[in-house]
Amino acid sequence: MRKQRVKTAVFLLLFPLIGRCAALAPDALSVFRQPDVPGALYEKVEHGVPLTLPDVVILARAGVSRGAIVDYLYSFGRHFRLTPADVWELRQEGVSADLIDYMTSPPAHPSPFGF
């Protein structure tokens, strides 16, 4: 009985992560293949690695659509705790206001990793 409870608990803890571990579909991934997106950043996206603030700036400046960036951040549960200085810097770097708004909104499904 105890083993079954442990198995159930492990499943319930890991289940929300299963969807985030999947790689992007090829058609969704192709949106990130832009001439100004560095190969290392494209590989991060290809393997589902969480993006950093500089990554978001590079993608936005490279012409990757706001929708594609938001979809990626959402599908992997990535949200940011932005300071006013972060928001100012993102604006200065040309990141759209609606993308910044998404990044500052509370997560729809909290990440178990705290980011």
PDB file of N, CA and C in Angstrom, residues 20-79:
ATOM      1  N   ARG A  20       5.992  19.886 -20.680  1.00  0.00           N
ATOM      2  CA  ARG A  20       7.057  20.857 -20.879  1.00  0.00           C
ATOM      3  C   ARG A  20       8.331  20.221 -21.413  1.00  0.00           C
ATOM      4  N   CYS A  21       8.461  18.920 -21.290  1.00  0.00           N
ATOM      5  CA  CYS A  21       9.671  18.252 -21.739  1.00  0.00           C
ATOM      6  C   CYS A  21       9.639  17.951 -23.229  1.00  0.00           C
ATOM      7  N   ALA A  22       8.485  18.031 -23.814  1.00  0.00           N
ATOM      8  CA  ALA A  22       8.366  17.695 -25.234  1.00  0.00           C
ATOM      9  C   ALA A  22       9.002  18.787 -26.084  1.00  0.00           C
ATOM     10  N   ALA A  23       9.592  18.373 -27.170  1.00  0.00           N
ATOM     11  CA  ALA A  23      10.171  19.333 -28.103  1.00  0.00           C
ATOM     12  C   ALA A  23       9.060  19.977 -28.910  1.00  0.00           C
ATOM     13  N   LEU A  24       9.352  21.136 -29.483  1.00  0.00           N
ATOM     14  CA  LEU A  24       8.373  21.815 -30.323  1.00  0.00           C
ATOM     15  C   LEU A  24       8.160  21.038 -31.612  1.00  0.00           C
ATOM     16  N   ALA A  25       6.970  21.146 -32.142  1.00  0.00           N
ATOM     17  CA  ALA A  25       6.668  20.544 -33.434  1.00  0.00           C
ATOM     18  C   ALA A  25       7.492  21.267 -34.497  1.00  0.00           C
ATOM     19  N   PRO A  26       7.868  20.566 -35.568  1.00  0.00           N
ATOM     20  CA  PRO A  26       8.711  21.191 -36.596  1.00  0.00           C
ATOM     21  C   PRO A  26       8.148  22.496 -37.167  1.00  0.00           C
ATOM     22  N   ASP A  27       6.828  22.572 -37.371  1.00  0.00           N
ATOM     23  CA  ASP A  27       6.263  23.810 -37.915  1.00  0.00           C
ATOM     24  C   ASP A  27       6.366  24.959 -36.920  1.00  0.00           C
ATOM     25  N   ALA A  28       6.195  24.681 -35.627  1.00  0.00           N
ATOM     26  CA  ALA A  28       6.338  25.727 -34.608  1.00  0.00           C
ATOM     27  C   ALA A  28       7.805  26.120 -34.464  1.00  0.00           C
ATOM     28  N   LEU A  29       8.685  25.165 -34.589  1.00  0.00           N
ATOM     29  CA  LEU A  29      10.115  25.421 -34.465  1.00  0.00           C
ATOM     30  C   LEU A  29      10.642  26.268 -35.616  1.00  0.00           C
ATOM     31  N   SER A  30      10.074  26.097 -36.794  1.00  0.00           N
ATOM     32  CA  SER A  30      10.565  26.817 -37.972  1.00  0.00           C
ATOM     33  C   SER A  30      10.434  28.330 -37.814  1.00  0.00           C
ATOM     34  N   VAL A  31       9.500  28.793 -37.004  1.00  0.00           N
ATOM     35  CA  VAL A  31       9.318  30.227 -36.766  1.00  0.00           C
ATOM     36  C   VAL A  31      10.569  30.832 -36.134  1.00  0.00           C
ATOM     37  N   PHE A  32      11.305  30.017 -35.370  1.00  0.00           N
ATOM     38  CA  PHE A  32      12.496  30.502 -34.679  1.00  0.00           C
ATOM     39  C   PHE A  32      13.744  30.466 -35.561  1.00  0.00           C
ATOM     40  N   ARG A  33      13.632  29.889 -36.739  1.00  0.00           N
ATOM     41  CA  ARG A  33      14.775  29.801 -37.657  1.00  0.00           C
ATOM     42  C   ARG A  33      14.830  31.090 -38.470  1.00  0.00           C
ATOM     43  N   GLN A  34      15.459  32.101 -37.898  1.00  0.00           N
ATOM     44  CA  GLN A  34      15.621  33.405 -38.539  1.00  0.00           C
ATOM     45  C   GLN A  34      17.118  33.644 -38.732  1.00  0.00           C
ATOM     46  N   PRO A  35      17.496  34.411 -39.736  1.00  0.00           N
ATOM     47  CA  PRO A  35      18.923  34.651 -39.972  1.00  0.00           C
ATOM     48  C   PRO A  35      19.662  35.262 -38.780  1.00  0.00           C
ATOM     49  N   ASP A  36      18.965  36.089 -37.991  1.00  0.00           N
ATOM     50  CA  ASP A  36      19.632  36.760 -36.871  1.00  0.00           C
ATOM     51  C   ASP A  36      19.531  36.006 -35.545  1.00  0.00           C
ATOM     52  N   VAL A  37      18.959  34.807 -35.557  1.00  0.00           N
ATOM     53  CA  VAL A  37      18.905  33.985 -34.340  1.00  0.00           C
ATOM     54  C   VAL A  37      20.150  33.103 -34.316  1.00  0.00           C
ATOM     55  N   PRO A  38      21.019  33.283 -33.313  1.00  0.00           N
ATOM     56  CA  PRO A  38      22.232  32.466 -33.239  1.00  0.00           C
ATOM     57  C   PRO A  38      21.902  30.969 -33.139  1.00  0.00           C
ATOM     58  N   GLY A  39      22.773  30.157 -33.692  1.00  0.00           N
ATOM     59  CA  GLY A  39      22.559  28.709 -33.677  1.00  0.00           C
ATOM     60  C   GLY A  39      22.375  28.142 -32.279  1.00  0.00           C
ATOM     61  N   ALA A  40      23.142  28.650 -31.317  1.00  0.00           N
ATOM     62  CA  ALA A  40      23.034  28.144 -29.944  1.00  0.00           C
ATOM     63  C   ALA A  40      21.657  28.451 -29.354  1.00  0.00           C
ATOM     64  N   LEU A  41      21.107  29.613 -29.668  1.00  0.00           N
ATOM     65  CA  LEU A  41      19.775  29.967 -29.166  1.00  0.00           C
ATOM     66  C   LEU A  41      18.711  29.121 -29.850  1.00  0.00           C
ATOM     67  N   TYR A  42      18.856  28.901 -31.144  1.00  0.00           N
ATOM     68  CA  TYR A  42      17.917  28.025 -31.863  1.00  0.00           C
ATOM     69  C   TYR A  42      17.927  26.628 -31.245  1.00  0.00           C
ATOM     70  N   GLU A  43      19.104  26.127 -30.890  1.00  0.00           N
ATOM     71  CA  GLU A  43      19.194  24.806 -30.265  1.00  0.00           C
ATOM     72  C   GLU A  43      18.516  24.787 -28.894  1.00  0.00           C
ATOM     73  N   LYS A  44      18.629  25.883 -28.142  1.00  0.00           N
ATOM     74  CA  LYS A  44      17.917  25.965 -26.860  1.00  0.00           C
ATOM     75  C   LYS A  44      16.423  25.780 -27.078  1.00  0.00           C
ATOM     76  N   VAL A  45      15.896  26.498 -28.070  1.00  0.00           N
ATOM     77  CA  VAL A  45      14.468  26.415 -28.371  1.00  0.00           C
ATOM     78  C   VAL A  45      14.126  25.006 -28.847  1.00  0.00           C
ATOM     79  N   GLU A  46      14.964  24.462 -29.699  1.00  0.00           N
ATOM     80  CA  GLU A  46      14.729  23.132 -30.247  1.00  0.00           C
ATOM     81  C   GLU A  46      14.635  22.068 -29.153  1.00  0.00           C
ATOM     82  N   HIS A  47      15.420  22.252 -28.083  1.00  0.00           N
ATOM     83  CA  HIS A  47      15.451  21.261 -26.999  1.00  0.00           C
ATOM     84  C   HIS A  47      14.596  21.652 -25.796  1.00  0.00           C
ATOM     85  N   GLY A  48      13.871  22.745 -25.903  1.00  0.00           N
ATOM     86  CA  GLY A  48      12.956  23.126 -24.827  1.00  0.00           C
ATOM     87  C   GLY A  48      13.626  23.676 -23.592  1.00  0.00           C
ATOM     88  N   VAL A  49      14.774  24.321 -23.766  1.00  0.00           N
ATOM     89  CA  VAL A  49      15.483  24.918 -22.639  1.00  0.00           C
ATOM     90  C   VAL A  49      14.849  26.276 -22.334  1.00  0.00           C
ATOM     91  N   PRO A  50      14.627  26.589 -21.046  1.00  0.00           N
ATOM     92  CA  PRO A  50      14.024  27.883 -20.712  1.00  0.00           C
ATOM     93  C   PRO A  50      14.847  29.054 -21.242  1.00  0.00           C
ATOM     94  N   LEU A  51      14.142  30.086 -21.679  1.00  0.00           N
ATOM     95  CA  LEU A  51      14.787  31.279 -22.203  1.00  0.00           C
ATOM     96  C   LEU A  51      15.145  32.241 -21.086  1.00  0.00           C
ATOM     97  N   THR A  52      16.213  32.989 -21.299  1.00  0.00           N
ATOM     98  CA  THR A  52      16.614  34.059 -20.392  1.00  0.00           C
ATOM     99  C   THR A  52      16.124  35.387 -20.968  1.00  0.00           C
ATOM    100  N   LEU A  53      16.256  36.453 -20.193  1.00  0.00           N
ATOM    101  CA  LEU A  53      15.882  37.776 -20.705  1.00  0.00           C
ATOM    102  C   LEU A  53      16.686  38.142 -21.960  1.00  0.00           C
ATOM    103  N   PRO A  54      18.010  37.944 -21.960  1.00  0.00           N
ATOM    104  CA  PRO A  54      18.748  38.249 -23.199  1.00  0.00           C
ATOM    105  C   PRO A  54      18.273  37.411 -24.397  1.00  0.00           C
ATOM    106  N   ASP A  55      17.862  36.172 -24.154  1.00  0.00           N
ATOM    107  CA  ASP A  55      17.331  35.339 -25.235  1.00  0.00           C
ATOM    108  C   ASP A  55      16.071  35.960 -25.830  1.00  0.00           C
ATOM    109  N   VAL A  56      15.189  36.425 -24.977  1.00  0.00           N
ATOM    110  CA  VAL A  56      13.942  37.049 -25.440  1.00  0.00           C
ATOM    111  C   VAL A  56      14.257  38.285 -26.275  1.00  0.00           C
ATOM    112  N   VAL A  57      15.223  39.084 -25.825  1.00  0.00           N
ATOM    113  CA  VAL A  57      15.615  40.279 -26.570  1.00  0.00           C
ATOM    114  C   VAL A  57      16.139  39.893 -27.950  1.00  0.00           C
ATOM    115  N   ILE A  58      17.010  38.884 -28.001  1.00  0.00           N
ATOM    116  CA  ILE A  58      17.580  38.457 -29.289  1.00  0.00           C
ATOM    117  C   ILE A  58      16.478  37.979 -30.226  1.00  0.00           C
ATOM    118  N   LEU A  59      15.551  37.176 -29.702  1.00  0.00           N
ATOM    119  CA  LEU A  59      14.466  36.666 -30.547  1.00  0.00           C
ATOM    120  C   LEU A  59      13.583  37.805 -31.065  1.00  0.00           C
ATOM    121  N   ALA A  60      13.259  38.749 -30.183  1.00  0.00           N
ATOM    122  CA  ALA A  60      12.407  39.863 -30.590  1.00  0.00           C
ATOM    123  C   ALA A  60      13.111  40.726 -31.641  1.00  0.00           C
ATOM    124  N   ARG A  61      14.390  40.992 -31.438  1.00  0.00           N
ATOM    125  CA  ARG A  61      15.148  41.805 -32.394  1.00  0.00           C
ATOM    126  C   ARG A  61      15.361  41.085 -33.722  1.00  0.00           C
ATOM    127  N   ALA A  62      15.378  39.751 -33.671  1.00  0.00           N
ATOM    128  CA  ALA A  62      15.584  38.954 -34.885  1.00  0.00           C
ATOM    129  C   ALA A  62      14.316  38.838 -35.718  1.00  0.00           C
ATOM    130  N   GLY A  63      13.196  39.325 -35.185  1.00  0.00           N
ATOM    131  CA  GLY A  63      11.959  39.293 -35.945  1.00  0.00           C
ATOM    132  C   GLY A  63      11.061  38.105 -35.653  1.00  0.00           C
ATOM    133  N   VAL A  64      11.398  37.326 -34.623  1.00  0.00           N
ATOM    134  CA  VAL A  64      10.498  36.244 -34.223  1.00  0.00           C
ATOM    135  C   VAL A  64       9.249  36.894 -33.648  1.00  0.00           C
ATOM    136  N   SER A  65       8.095  36.421 -34.058  1.00  0.00           N
ATOM    137  CA  SER A  65       6.849  37.073 -33.645  1.00  0.00           C
ATOM    138  C   SER A  65       6.622  37.000 -32.147  1.00  0.00           C
ATOM    139  N   ARG A  66       5.941  38.012 -31.657  1.00  0.00           N
ATOM    140  CA  ARG A  66       5.569  38.049 -30.243  1.00  0.00           C
ATOM    141  C   ARG A  66       4.777  36.809 -29.875  1.00  0.00           C
ATOM    142  N   GLY A  67       3.858  36.390 -30.757  1.00  0.00           N
ATOM    143  CA  GLY A  67       3.034  35.213 -30.491  1.00  0.00           C
ATOM    144  C   GLY A  67       3.849  33.946 -30.347  1.00  0.00           C
ATOM    145  N   ALA A  68       4.870  33.785 -31.191  1.00  0.00           N
ATOM    146  CA  ALA A  68       5.717  32.595 -31.114  1.00  0.00           C
ATOM    147  C   ALA A  68       6.503  32.575 -29.806  1.00  0.00           C
ATOM    148  N   ILE A  69       7.005  33.739 -29.409  1.00  0.00           N
ATOM    149  CA  ILE A  69       7.758  33.811 -28.148  1.00  0.00           C
ATOM    150  C   ILE A  69       6.851  33.516 -26.970  1.00  0.00           C
ATOM    151  N   VAL A  70       5.659  34.120 -26.957  1.00  0.00           N
ATOM    152  CA  VAL A  70       4.702  33.878 -25.866  1.00  0.00           C
ATOM    153  C   VAL A  70       4.304  32.406 -25.822  1.00  0.00           C
ATOM    154  N   ASP A  71       4.014  31.823 -26.977  1.00  0.00           N
ATOM    155  CA  ASP A  71       3.640  30.404 -27.010  1.00  0.00           C
ATOM    156  C   ASP A  71       4.746  29.530 -26.436  1.00  0.00           C
ATOM    157  N   TYR A  72       5.986  29.848 -26.780  1.00  0.00           N
ATOM    158  CA  TYR A  72       7.111  29.070 -26.262  1.00  0.00           C
ATOM    159  C   TYR A  72       7.210  29.222 -24.749  1.00  0.00           C
ATOM    160  N   LEU A  73       7.179  30.468 -24.279  1.00  0.00           N
ATOM    161  CA  LEU A  73       7.263  30.701 -22.836  1.00  0.00           C
ATOM    162  C   LEU A  73       6.129  29.995 -22.099  1.00  0.00           C
ATOM    163  N   TYR A  74       4.919  30.075 -22.647  1.00  0.00           N
ATOM    164  CA  TYR A  74       3.761  29.457 -22.007  1.00  0.00           C
ATOM    165  C   TYR A  74       3.877  27.933 -21.999  1.00  0.00           C
ATOM    166  N   SER A  75       4.268  27.353 -23.123  1.00  0.00           N
ATOM    167  CA  SER A  75       4.285  25.889 -23.216  1.00  0.00           C
ATOM    168  C   SER A  75       5.305  25.261 -22.282  1.00  0.00           C
ATOM    169  N   PHE A  76       6.322  26.025 -21.913  1.00  0.00           N
ATOM    170  CA  PHE A  76       7.318  25.491 -21.000  1.00  0.00           C
ATOM    171  C   PHE A  76       7.199  26.103 -19.607  1.00  0.00           C
ATOM    172  N   GLY A  77       6.103  26.833 -19.361  1.00  0.00           N
ATOM    173  CA  GLY A  77       5.847  27.368 -18.031  1.00  0.00           C
ATOM    174  C   GLY A  77       6.806  28.453 -17.604  1.00  0.00           C
ATOM    175  N   ARG A  78       7.395  29.160 -18.549  1.00  0.00           N
ATOM    176  CA  ARG A  78       8.413  30.158 -18.215  1.00  0.00           C
ATOM    177  C   ARG A  78       7.793  31.527 -18.011  1.00  0.00           C
ATOM    178  N   HIS A  79       7.984  32.063 -16.829  1.00  0.00           N
ATOM    179  CA  HIS A  79       7.600  33.434 -16.506  1.00  0.00           C
ATOM    180  C   HIS A  79       8.760  34.078 -15.776  1.00  0.00           C
TER     181      HIS A  79
END
